[in-house]
Short mmCIF file of C-alpha atoms in Angstrom, two decimals:
data_model
loop_
_atom_site.label_atom_id
_atom_site.label_comp_id
_atom_site.label_asym_id
_atom_site.label_seq_id
_atom_site.Cartn_x
_atom_site.Cartn_y
_atom_site.Cartn_z
CA MET A 1 112.19 98.35 64.59
CA PRO A 2 111.78 98.66 68.38
CA LEU A 3 113.71 96.40 70.71
CA ILE A 4 112.17 94.38 73.52
CA GLY A 5 114.55 92.71 75.92
CA GLY A 6 117.27 93.05 73.29
CA ALA A 7 115.26 91.33 70.55
CA ALA A 8 113.54 92.85 67.54
CA VAL A 9 109.77 92.75 67.63
CA THR A 10 107.34 93.47 64.81
CA PHE A 11 104.00 94.95 65.86
CA ALA A 12 100.73 93.79 64.40
CA ALA A 13 99.56 97.36 63.82
CA PRO A 14 98.95 98.32 60.16
CA ALA A 15 102.08 99.00 58.14
CA LEU A 16 102.62 102.76 58.25
CA THR A 17 105.46 105.09 57.45
CA LEU A 18 106.70 107.32 60.25
CA ARG A 19 105.92 110.50 58.31
CA ARG A 20 103.96 112.63 60.75
CA ARG A 21 100.44 113.59 59.82
CA ARG A 22 98.94 116.77 61.16
CA PRO A 23 96.43 116.26 63.97
CA ILE A 24 92.77 116.32 63.09
CA ARG A 25 91.48 119.75 64.07
CA CYS A 26 88.24 119.78 66.03
CA ALA A 27 86.49 122.85 67.38
CA VAL A 28 87.63 123.74 70.92
CA THR A 29 84.42 124.48 72.82
CA ASP A 30 82.99 123.71 76.25
CA ALA A 31 81.19 120.81 74.61
CA ALA A 32 84.47 119.54 73.16
CA THR A 33 86.10 119.75 76.60
CA ALA A 34 83.24 117.77 78.11
CA GLU A 35 83.59 115.26 75.29
CA GLU A 36 87.29 114.81 76.03
CA ALA A 37 86.51 114.33 79.73
CA ALA A 38 83.97 111.65 78.78
CA LEU A 39 86.56 109.88 76.60
CA LEU A 40 89.03 109.84 79.50
CA ARG A 41 86.36 108.39 81.76
CA ARG A 42 85.75 105.79 79.08
CA ALA A 43 89.47 104.93 79.10
CA ALA A 44 89.22 104.39 82.88
CA GLU A 45 86.13 102.20 82.43
CA VAL A 46 87.92 100.10 79.82
CA ALA A 47 90.97 99.81 82.09
CA ASP A 48 88.75 98.53 84.91
CA LEU A 49 87.87 95.45 82.83
CA SER A 50 91.29 94.05 83.72
CA ALA A 51 90.97 94.55 87.50
CA GLY A 52 92.45 91.58 89.33
CA HIS A 53 94.27 90.18 86.28
CA THR A 54 97.21 92.53 85.78
CA SER A 55 98.96 92.51 89.16
CA PRO A 56 101.57 93.73 89.82
CA HIS A 57 100.99 96.05 86.85
CA PRO A 58 98.40 98.87 86.76
CA ASN A 59 95.08 98.71 84.93
CA PHE A 60 95.69 100.32 81.55
CA GLY A 61 93.00 101.43 79.12
CA CYS A 62 93.32 103.18 75.76
CA VAL A 63 90.58 104.83 73.69
CA ILE A 64 91.36 106.24 70.23
CA ALA A 65 88.96 108.87 68.86
CA ARG A 66 88.59 111.23 65.91
CA CYS A 67 86.59 114.36 66.79
CA GLY A 68 84.77 112.47 69.53
CA ASP A 69 84.06 109.29 67.57
CA VAL A 70 85.70 106.20 69.10
CA VAL A 71 87.57 104.15 66.49
CA GLY A 72 89.53 101.80 68.73
CA GLU A 73 89.74 100.58 72.34
CA GLY A 74 91.97 98.25 74.28
CA PHE A 75 92.95 97.23 77.80
CA LEU A 76 95.72 95.19 79.36
CA TYR A 77 93.89 91.90 79.87
CA ALA A 78 96.54 90.32 82.09
CA GLN A 79 100.24 90.29 82.78
CA GLY A 80 102.04 88.95 79.72
CA THR A 81 99.40 89.96 77.13
CA LYS A 82 99.26 92.72 74.50
CA CYS A 83 99.34 96.23 75.90
CA ALA A 84 96.22 98.40 75.72
CA GLU A 85 97.73 100.83 73.20
CA LEU A 86 98.65 98.12 70.70
CA GLN A 87 95.18 96.57 70.90
CA ALA A 88 93.52 99.96 70.36
CA VAL A 89 95.58 100.86 67.28
CA GLU A 90 95.01 97.40 65.81
CA LYS A 91 91.26 97.92 66.12
CA ALA A 92 91.45 101.48 64.77
CA GLY A 93 93.52 100.47 61.75
CA GLY A 94 94.14 103.34 59.33
CA LEU A 95 91.72 105.57 61.28
CA ALA A 96 94.37 105.91 63.99
CA ARG A 97 96.48 108.23 61.79
CA GLY A 98 96.08 111.78 63.03
CA ALA A 99 93.68 110.70 65.81
CA THR A 100 93.88 111.29 69.58
CA ALA A 101 94.56 108.53 72.11
CA TYR A 102 93.09 108.82 75.61
CA LEU A 103 94.95 106.91 78.34
CA ASN A 104 93.85 106.63 81.95
CA MET A 105 97.51 106.41 82.98
CA GLU A 106 100.92 107.08 81.47
CA PRO A 107 102.24 103.80 79.99
CA GLY A 108 104.85 101.90 81.95
CA ASP A 109 107.40 102.26 79.17
CA CYS A 110 110.38 100.71 80.93
CA TYR A 111 113.21 98.17 80.73
CA SER A 112 113.46 98.33 76.92
CA ASP A 113 109.77 97.38 76.53
CA HIS A 114 108.61 100.26 74.32
CA THR A 115 105.53 98.58 72.86
CA ALA A 116 103.00 101.09 74.23
CA VAL A 117 104.79 104.17 72.92
CA SER A 118 105.99 102.60 69.66
CA SER A 119 102.55 101.31 68.71
CA LEU A 120 101.05 104.81 69.09
CA VAL A 121 103.87 106.41 67.11
CA GLN A 122 103.83 103.81 64.33
CA ALA A 123 100.05 104.13 63.98
CA GLY A 124 100.38 107.88 63.41
CA ILE A 125 98.64 109.04 66.59
CA SER A 126 99.13 112.82 66.71
CA ARG A 127 97.96 113.59 70.25
CA VAL A 128 97.78 111.70 73.53
CA VAL A 129 95.69 112.76 76.53
CA ILE A 130 96.81 111.17 79.82
CA GLY A 131 94.80 111.07 83.03
CA LEU A 132 97.70 110.39 85.44
CA ARG A 133 101.45 110.32 85.29
CA HIS A 134 102.73 106.90 86.28
CA PRO A 135 102.81 106.76 90.11
CA LEU A 136 106.06 104.78 90.31
CA GLN A 137 109.03 107.13 90.46
CA HIS A 138 111.28 105.21 88.09
CA LEU A 139 108.60 105.31 85.37
CA ARG A 140 107.01 108.71 85.94
CA GLY A 141 107.35 110.96 82.93
CA LYS A 142 109.41 108.59 80.77
CA ALA A 143 106.67 107.59 78.33
CA ILE A 144 105.50 111.21 78.13
CA GLN A 145 109.04 112.27 77.31
CA SER A 146 109.37 109.50 74.69
CA LEU A 147 106.12 110.49 72.97
CA ARG A 148 107.04 114.18 72.88
CA SER A 149 110.43 113.31 71.44
CA GLU A 150 108.53 111.73 68.52
CA SER A 151 106.61 115.01 67.98
CA VAL A 152 103.43 113.63 69.51
CA GLN A 153 101.45 116.25 71.43
CA VAL A 154 100.88 115.06 75.02
CA ASP A 155 98.37 116.68 77.39
CA VAL A 156 98.24 115.61 81.04
CA LEU A 157 95.32 116.32 83.37
CA GLY A 158 96.22 118.87 86.02
CA GLU A 159 99.16 120.14 83.99
CA ASP A 160 98.16 120.88 80.41
CA LEU A 161 94.42 120.42 81.01
CA GLN A 162 93.14 122.17 84.13
CA SER A 163 89.45 122.77 83.51
CA LYS A 164 87.01 121.79 86.27
CA THR A 165 85.24 119.78 83.59
CA PHE A 166 87.99 117.15 83.98
CA GLU A 167 87.54 116.67 87.76
CA ASP A 168 85.30 113.59 87.41
CA ALA A 169 87.59 112.16 84.74
CA LEU A 170 90.58 112.58 87.06
CA LYS A 171 88.67 110.88 89.86
CA SER A 172 87.87 107.94 87.56
CA CYS A 173 91.55 107.60 86.64
CA LEU A 174 92.52 107.66 90.31
CA MET A 175 89.86 105.11 91.30
CA VAL A 176 90.71 102.52 88.64
CA ASN A 177 94.31 102.35 89.83
CA ALA A 178 93.74 103.02 93.54
CA PRO A 179 95.56 99.76 94.47
CA LEU A 180 98.77 100.86 92.76
CA LEU A 181 98.52 104.40 94.16
CA TYR A 182 98.11 103.15 97.72
CA ARG A 183 100.90 100.62 97.24
CA ALA A 184 103.26 103.28 95.90
CA ALA A 185 102.39 105.75 98.68
CA PHE A 186 102.27 103.46 101.72
CA ARG A 187 104.41 100.46 100.65
CA VAL A 188 101.64 97.99 101.52
CA PRO A 189 98.94 96.54 99.25
CA PHE A 190 95.61 98.31 98.92
CA SER A 191 93.45 96.61 101.57
CA VAL A 192 89.66 96.39 101.61
CA LEU A 193 87.68 95.24 104.64
CA LYS A 194 84.46 93.49 103.62
CA TYR A 195 81.72 92.28 105.93
CA ALA A 196 78.00 91.56 105.99
CA MET A 197 75.98 92.55 109.02
CA THR A 198 72.38 92.79 110.20
CA LEU A 199 70.57 96.05 110.74
CA ASP A 200 71.57 95.90 114.40
CA GLY A 201 75.25 95.49 113.56
CA LYS A 202 75.79 91.73 114.06
CA ILE A 203 77.84 89.43 111.83
CA ALA A 204 76.58 86.22 113.46
CA THR A 205 74.25 84.96 116.17
CA MET A 206 75.48 84.36 119.72
CA SER A 207 76.16 80.73 118.73
CA GLY A 208 78.37 81.88 115.87
CA HIS A 209 75.95 80.89 113.08
CA ALA A 210 76.23 83.30 110.13
CA SER A 211 74.85 81.54 107.03
CA TRP A 212 73.46 83.65 105.51
CA ILE A 213 73.20 87.23 106.68
CA SER A 214 73.33 88.80 103.22
CA SER A 215 71.38 87.86 100.11
CA LYS A 216 72.55 85.72 97.20
CA VAL A 217 72.88 88.88 95.10
CA SER A 218 75.24 90.40 97.69
CA ARG A 219 77.28 87.21 97.84
CA GLY A 220 77.66 87.43 94.08
CA ARG A 221 79.17 90.88 94.53
CA VAL A 222 81.60 89.42 97.06
CA PHE A 223 82.79 86.93 94.43
CA GLU A 224 83.46 89.91 92.16
CA LEU A 225 85.48 91.61 94.89
CA ARG A 226 87.51 88.44 95.36
CA GLY A 227 88.17 88.24 91.63
CA ARG A 228 89.63 91.76 91.75
CA SER A 229 91.99 90.89 94.61
CA ASP A 230 95.40 89.26 94.75
CA ALA A 231 94.80 87.75 98.17
CA ILE A 232 92.03 87.17 100.75
CA VAL A 233 92.81 87.37 104.47
CA VAL A 234 90.92 85.54 107.23
CA GLY A 235 91.68 84.72 110.84
CA GLY A 236 91.74 81.43 112.72
CA ASN A 237 88.21 81.96 114.10
CA THR A 238 86.79 82.13 110.57
CA VAL A 239 88.54 78.89 109.60
CA ARG A 240 87.33 77.06 112.72
CA ARG A 241 83.71 78.31 112.64
CA ASP A 242 82.91 78.67 108.93
CA ASP A 243 85.39 76.38 107.15
CA PRO A 244 85.29 78.72 104.10
CA GLN A 245 86.51 77.93 100.62
CA LEU A 246 87.26 81.57 99.65
CA THR A 247 87.34 81.10 95.89
CA ALA A 248 86.14 83.65 93.37
CA ARG A 249 83.72 81.18 91.69
CA HIS A 250 83.33 83.55 88.77
CA GLY A 251 84.79 81.38 86.05
CA GLY A 252 87.56 83.87 85.28
CA GLY A 253 91.25 83.27 84.87
CA HIS A 254 92.33 84.87 88.14
CA VAL A 255 92.17 83.10 91.49
CA PRO A 256 93.35 85.01 94.59
CA VAL A 257 95.71 83.55 97.16
CA ARG A 258 94.10 82.68 100.51
CA ILE A 259 95.92 83.88 103.62
CA VAL A 260 95.16 82.67 107.14
CA MET A 261 96.49 84.60 110.15
CA SER A 262 96.80 82.56 113.36
CA ARG A 263 99.27 83.27 116.16
CA THR A 264 98.89 79.90 117.92
CA LEU A 265 98.10 77.84 114.83
CA ASN A 266 95.06 76.47 116.64
CA LEU A 267 93.58 75.29 113.37
CA PRO A 268 91.87 72.05 112.29
CA ASP A 269 93.87 69.31 110.60
CA GLU A 270 91.29 69.19 107.83
CA ALA A 271 89.77 72.30 106.22
CA LYS A 272 88.64 73.41 102.77
CA LEU A 273 91.46 75.93 102.67
CA TRP A 274 94.03 73.12 102.87
CA ASN A 275 92.87 71.90 99.44
CA VAL A 276 95.18 73.85 97.12
CA THR A 277 93.95 72.30 93.87
CA GLU A 278 91.84 75.35 92.99
CA ALA A 279 93.64 78.09 94.91
CA TYR A 280 96.91 78.58 96.77
CA THR A 281 96.91 78.95 100.57
CA ILE A 282 99.40 80.69 102.86
CA VAL A 283 99.20 80.30 106.64
CA THR A 284 100.97 83.00 108.66
CA THR A 285 101.85 82.34 112.28
CA GLN A 286 104.36 83.10 115.01
CA ARG A 287 107.71 81.41 115.10
CA GLY A 288 107.67 77.94 116.62
CA ALA A 289 103.88 77.50 116.72
CA ARG A 290 102.69 73.87 116.35
CA ARG A 291 105.48 72.36 114.29
CA ASP A 292 103.42 69.18 113.87
CA LEU A 293 100.61 71.03 112.10
CA GLN A 294 103.11 73.00 110.04
CA LYS A 295 104.49 69.72 108.68
CA LYS A 296 101.00 68.41 107.90
CA LEU A 297 100.07 71.60 106.08
CA ALA A 298 103.33 71.58 104.10
CA LYS A 299 102.60 68.03 102.91
CA LYS A 300 99.24 69.24 101.61
CA GLY A 301 100.93 72.02 99.62
CA VAL A 302 100.06 74.84 102.02
CA GLU A 303 102.80 77.44 102.50
CA VAL A 304 103.52 78.31 106.15
CA VAL A 305 105.23 81.63 106.89
CA GLU A 306 106.50 82.38 110.40
CA PHE A 307 106.84 85.85 111.91
CA ASP A 308 108.61 86.78 115.14
CA ILE A 309 105.42 88.59 116.20
CA LEU A 310 102.39 88.10 113.98
CA ASN A 311 100.62 91.38 113.21
CA SER A 312 98.65 92.90 110.36
CA ARG A 313 101.28 95.39 109.21
CA ASP A 314 104.09 92.82 108.96
CA VAL A 315 101.84 90.47 106.98
CA MET A 316 100.90 93.29 104.58
CA GLU A 317 104.54 94.27 104.16
CA TYR A 318 105.24 90.63 103.33
CA CYS A 319 102.41 90.74 100.74
CA TYR A 320 103.94 93.95 99.37
CA ASP A 321 107.24 92.12 98.87
CA ARG A 322 105.42 89.40 96.94
CA GLY A 323 104.06 92.02 94.54
CA TYR A 324 100.41 92.00 95.63
CA LEU A 325 98.43 95.10 94.72
CA SER A 326 95.06 94.46 96.35
CA VAL A 327 94.05 92.43 99.43
CA LEU A 328 90.51 91.65 100.59
CA TRP A 329 89.98 91.14 104.33
CA GLU A 330 87.05 88.82 105.14
CA CYS A 331 87.82 88.42 108.81
CA GLY A 332 85.93 88.88 112.06
CA GLY A 333 86.15 91.73 114.55
CA ALA A 334 89.12 90.29 116.45
CA LEU A 335 91.34 90.69 113.40
CA SER A 336 89.72 93.66 111.66
CA ALA A 337 90.20 95.98 114.66
CA PRO A 338 94.00 95.65 114.89
CA ALA A 339 94.22 95.86 111.10
CA ILE A 340 92.34 99.17 111.16
CA SER A 341 94.40 100.42 114.11
CA SER A 342 97.66 99.62 112.30
CA GLY A 343 96.55 101.70 109.30
CA VAL A 344 96.60 98.92 106.70
CA ILE A 345 92.86 99.02 105.89
CA HIS A 346 92.12 101.62 103.22
CA LYS A 347 88.52 100.95 102.18
CA VAL A 348 85.43 99.35 103.69
CA TYR A 349 82.56 97.48 102.01
CA ALA A 350 79.64 96.89 104.40
CA PHE A 351 76.67 94.83 103.22
CA VAL A 352 73.78 95.68 105.55
CA ALA A 353 70.89 93.20 105.54
CA PRO A 354 67.38 94.22 106.65
CA LYS A 355 67.44 91.72 109.54
CA ILE A 356 67.64 91.96 113.32
CA ILE A 357 69.01 89.12 115.47
CA GLY A 358 69.93 90.90 118.71
CA GLY A 359 72.18 89.34 121.32
CA VAL A 360 74.48 91.16 123.74
CA ASN A 361 77.30 88.76 122.99
CA ALA A 362 76.65 88.40 119.26
CA PRO A 363 79.83 89.43 117.37
CA SER A 364 80.15 92.72 115.51
CA PRO A 365 82.31 93.37 112.42
CA VAL A 366 84.97 95.44 114.20
CA GLY A 367 86.37 94.71 117.66
CA ASP A 368 87.67 97.14 120.25
CA LEU A 369 89.46 100.17 118.80
CA GLY A 370 89.94 101.82 122.20
CA MET A 371 87.58 104.69 121.46
CA VAL A 372 85.64 106.26 124.33
CA GLN A 373 84.14 109.34 122.65
CA MET A 374 82.24 109.82 119.40
CA THR A 375 84.74 112.49 118.39
CA GLN A 376 87.25 109.65 117.98
CA ALA A 377 85.10 107.84 115.41
CA LEU A 378 86.65 107.14 112.02
CA ASN A 379 84.73 108.90 109.26
CA LEU A 380 84.62 107.33 105.81
CA ILE A 381 85.57 109.43 102.79
CA ASP A 382 83.79 109.45 99.42
CA VAL A 383 80.95 107.29 100.72
CA SER A 384 78.72 105.40 98.27
CA TYR A 385 75.32 103.78 98.83
CA GLU A 386 74.00 101.06 96.57
CA GLN A 387 70.96 98.81 96.74
CA VAL A 388 72.07 95.20 96.18
CA GLY A 389 69.02 92.97 96.16
CA PRO A 390 67.35 93.47 99.54
CA ASP A 391 70.61 94.66 101.10
CA MET A 392 72.31 98.04 101.23
CA LEU A 393 75.99 98.24 100.28
CA ILE A 394 77.80 101.12 102.00
CA SER A 395 81.38 101.70 100.90
CA GLY A 396 83.96 104.37 101.54
CA PHE A 397 87.63 105.07 102.14
CA LEU A 398 89.32 105.27 105.52
CA GLN A 399 92.23 107.03 103.86
CA PRO A 400 91.95 109.26 100.77
CA ILE A 401 93.35 108.00 97.47
CA PRO A 402 96.87 109.39 97.27
CA ASP A 403 97.40 111.63 94.25
CA LEU A 404 101.06 111.08 93.54
CA SER A 405 101.18 113.45 90.59
CA PRO A 406 103.83 115.95 91.67
CA VAL A 407 104.32 119.54 90.60
CA ILE A 408 107.14 118.80 88.20
CA PRO A 409 109.40 121.72 87.29
CA SER A 410 110.51 122.04 83.72
CA SER A 411 113.82 120.60 82.56
CA ASP A 412 115.10 124.16 82.08
CA GLU A 413 114.30 125.06 85.69
CA ILE A 414 116.06 121.95 87.00
CA SER A 415 119.13 122.40 84.81
CA ILE A 416 119.56 125.96 86.10
CA LEU A 417 119.69 124.66 89.68
CA ASP A 418 121.87 121.64 88.92
CA PRO A 419 122.91 120.80 85.32
CA THR A 420 123.80 117.21 86.34
CA VAL A 421 120.27 116.32 87.46
CA SER A 422 117.63 114.89 85.14
CA PRO A 423 114.00 115.31 86.22
CA PHE A 424 113.33 111.71 85.25
CA ASP A 425 116.26 109.94 86.92
CA THR A 426 114.79 108.29 89.99
CA LYS A 427 115.23 105.13 92.00
CA ILE A 428 114.25 101.69 90.72
CA ILE A 429 111.34 99.90 92.40
CA SER A 430 111.46 96.13 91.92
CA PHE A 431 108.43 93.87 91.59
CA TYR A 432 107.90 90.16 92.02
CA LYS A 433 107.69 88.14 88.79
CA THR A 434 108.36 91.00 86.39
CA TRP A 435 111.25 92.36 84.36
CA ASP A 436 114.44 92.75 86.31
CA PRO A 437 116.31 96.10 86.12
CA TYR A 438 118.33 94.84 83.15
CA GLY A 439 115.39 93.82 80.97
CA ALA A 440 115.95 90.09 81.45
CA PHE A 441 113.42 87.76 79.86
CA SER A 442 110.96 86.14 82.29
CA ASN A 443 108.32 83.42 81.92
CA TYR A 444 105.58 86.04 82.14
CA SER A 445 107.08 88.41 79.55
CA PRO A 446 104.52 89.23 76.82
CA HIS A 447 106.56 87.94 73.90
CA PRO A 448 105.74 84.92 71.70
CA ILE A 449 108.43 82.25 71.42
CA GLN A 450 109.05 79.49 68.90
CA MET A 451 109.99 76.02 70.12
CA PRO A 452 110.24 72.72 68.20
CA ASP A 453 107.64 70.02 68.83
CA GLU A 454 108.31 66.27 68.96
CA ASN A 455 108.51 66.18 65.16
CA GLY A 456 110.96 69.06 64.91
CA ASN A 457 108.36 71.56 63.67
CA ASN A 458 108.37 74.98 65.28
CA LEU A 459 105.31 75.86 67.34
CA THR A 460 104.52 79.40 68.47
CA TRP A 461 103.77 79.87 72.16
CA SER A 462 102.22 83.03 73.65
CA THR A 463 104.78 83.16 76.47
CA MET A 464 107.49 81.07 78.03
CA GLU A 465 105.11 80.17 80.89
CA HIS A 466 102.67 78.61 78.39
CA TYR A 467 105.47 76.45 76.99
CA TYR A 468 106.84 75.48 80.41
CA GLN A 469 103.49 74.44 81.89
CA ALA A 470 102.29 72.56 78.77
CA HIS A 471 105.47 70.53 78.57
CA LYS A 472 104.78 68.95 81.91
CA PHE A 473 102.40 66.73 79.92
CA VAL A 474 104.44 66.02 76.77
CA GLY A 475 105.40 62.48 75.84
CA VAL A 476 102.69 60.82 77.94
CA ASP A 477 100.36 58.48 76.02
CA ASN A 478 97.19 59.49 77.81
CA PRO A 479 94.16 61.51 76.60
CA LEU A 480 94.23 63.57 79.82
CA ALA A 481 97.80 64.65 79.11
CA LYS A 482 96.99 65.64 75.54
CA ASP A 483 93.94 67.59 76.70
CA ALA A 484 95.99 69.35 79.38
CA PHE A 485 98.58 70.30 76.75
CA GLU A 486 95.93 71.90 74.52
CA GLN A 487 94.18 73.71 77.40
CA ILE A 488 97.41 75.30 78.54
CA LYS A 489 98.50 76.24 75.03
CA MET A 490 95.21 78.10 74.48
CA ALA A 491 95.25 79.91 77.87
CA LYS A 492 94.58 83.64 77.46
CA SER A 493 97.43 84.76 79.74
CA PRO A 494 100.57 83.32 81.37
CA GLU A 495 98.85 83.49 84.76
CA GLU A 496 96.05 81.27 83.46
CA ALA A 497 98.58 78.89 81.90
CA SER A 498 100.40 78.67 85.22
CA ARG A 499 97.19 78.07 87.17
CA LEU A 500 96.01 75.38 84.74
CA GLY A 501 99.36 73.62 84.66
CA ARG A 502 99.71 73.45 88.43
CA LYS A 503 96.09 72.48 88.97
CA LEU A 504 96.22 69.63 86.43
CA GLN A 505 99.58 68.48 87.79
CA ARG A 506 98.09 68.21 91.30
CA GLN A 507 94.92 66.50 90.07
CA HIS A 508 96.65 64.03 87.71
CA PRO A 509 100.29 63.53 88.79
CA GLU A 510 100.30 60.21 86.92
CA VAL A 511 100.15 61.94 83.52
CA THR A 512 102.98 64.43 84.02
CA THR A 513 106.23 63.87 82.19
CA LYS A 514 109.46 63.16 84.01
CA ALA A 515 111.56 64.55 81.16
CA HIS A 516 113.86 67.49 81.72
CA ILE A 517 112.95 70.61 79.73
CA THR A 518 115.83 72.41 78.04
CA PHE A 519 115.11 76.03 77.21
CA GLY A 520 116.46 77.33 73.94
CA VAL A 521 114.35 80.36 73.17
CA LYS A 522 113.82 82.20 69.92
CA ILE A 523 111.81 85.41 70.26
CA GLU A 524 109.61 86.01 67.24
CA SER A 525 110.67 88.93 65.09
#
């Protein structure tokens, strides 16, 4: 029985003996190679369903197939939920034995959490095809090594599979986890600059009026982009002129943090962003700016973070330390230009509306970059064009997606050079709100717990965070409290439980319990 965080865990996959079954033999032809490439692309598509929910973890997808026929799929819905591999083998059932699993990325099999590898092994998977090795150094190669040690055949794109047929599949695997790849390579979150402009390159009239340049269909796409992001960045001008709300409004379980950058803190006392019931707000400023407003914002629940000198790179490094993977910039030209110049913007989404408003002094999406010749212009990479309603969406990368898959020498080659070195021993990279290096249990850990209710009967909770948030409303004789308890208990992920608990606590402080919660945890086994 595998161990998770030092406790025994029983998987929900069908009961199977560990006797290895020979892999199902399918004809190796060009058509079969193309079929495998299509299955890897499918794994990337499935992984993309979790975009915005899994941070700080990657987007994982798993497709299980027998001779090209898909028998099971799964994706990591959110942090603290079942891994993609376990979901896929549960759906495949007995058909998983001897089948091939296609993974867009090597599992993050770390800190004693072996669920991904163990579920594949227990289900009798005979072969695993992996799009990318894990980009984080302390995880790279470990799951591959674990699978091979269990006599599972593992093929990795670019190493064991090098046909040109797999180029599009590799690109799909890179794209679906671009945020993690950029984060690992540059030590800042993956940052996307989004703006809507007229055909003559204006984001507002000379008076500053900008509602609406783009169509309703385009604005719907913006909500999707927000839902895939951990944070949204705007400047002080946007707050003063537009008073935005900056919520995803998509009905999903993920709500990005809203970040305001303002050196002088010349911001209004009242703004929609200061309402933190629906979404959290962070205001970044320079040290000592408007202490009076800082106090007012703090009383409203807004977090104020001071920097010695406020700049885009320092703010993104701060977001990196908080574990953010993806940041959406919805700012004006005064802020977008220095962000581009500092190298923290990686991709651009430009919604171009078929309108002309003119105006010499009408603002444009990007301010002065100091360029005097066209040869200095920044060229986008991998540009896409898409019709969105009446608008045209042009997107592309300012910096190519980093492919962190190294040329890894064999263990024999390394041991000849230095017998004391292991090819998989690398430094630890810590994340915010995840397992610590010793496998310690956290509120967001994906393990059910049993805790007694008021009558002494054990109730099963999806995670510790579900239990913690729900018990803010225990012991209060009020229908709102009972409803809040049930909503939180049924939340699909610990992030959703946390968001619900905090939101309901802010909205109805009168129904929260004052009792102290004592944690005595029993992990289900």
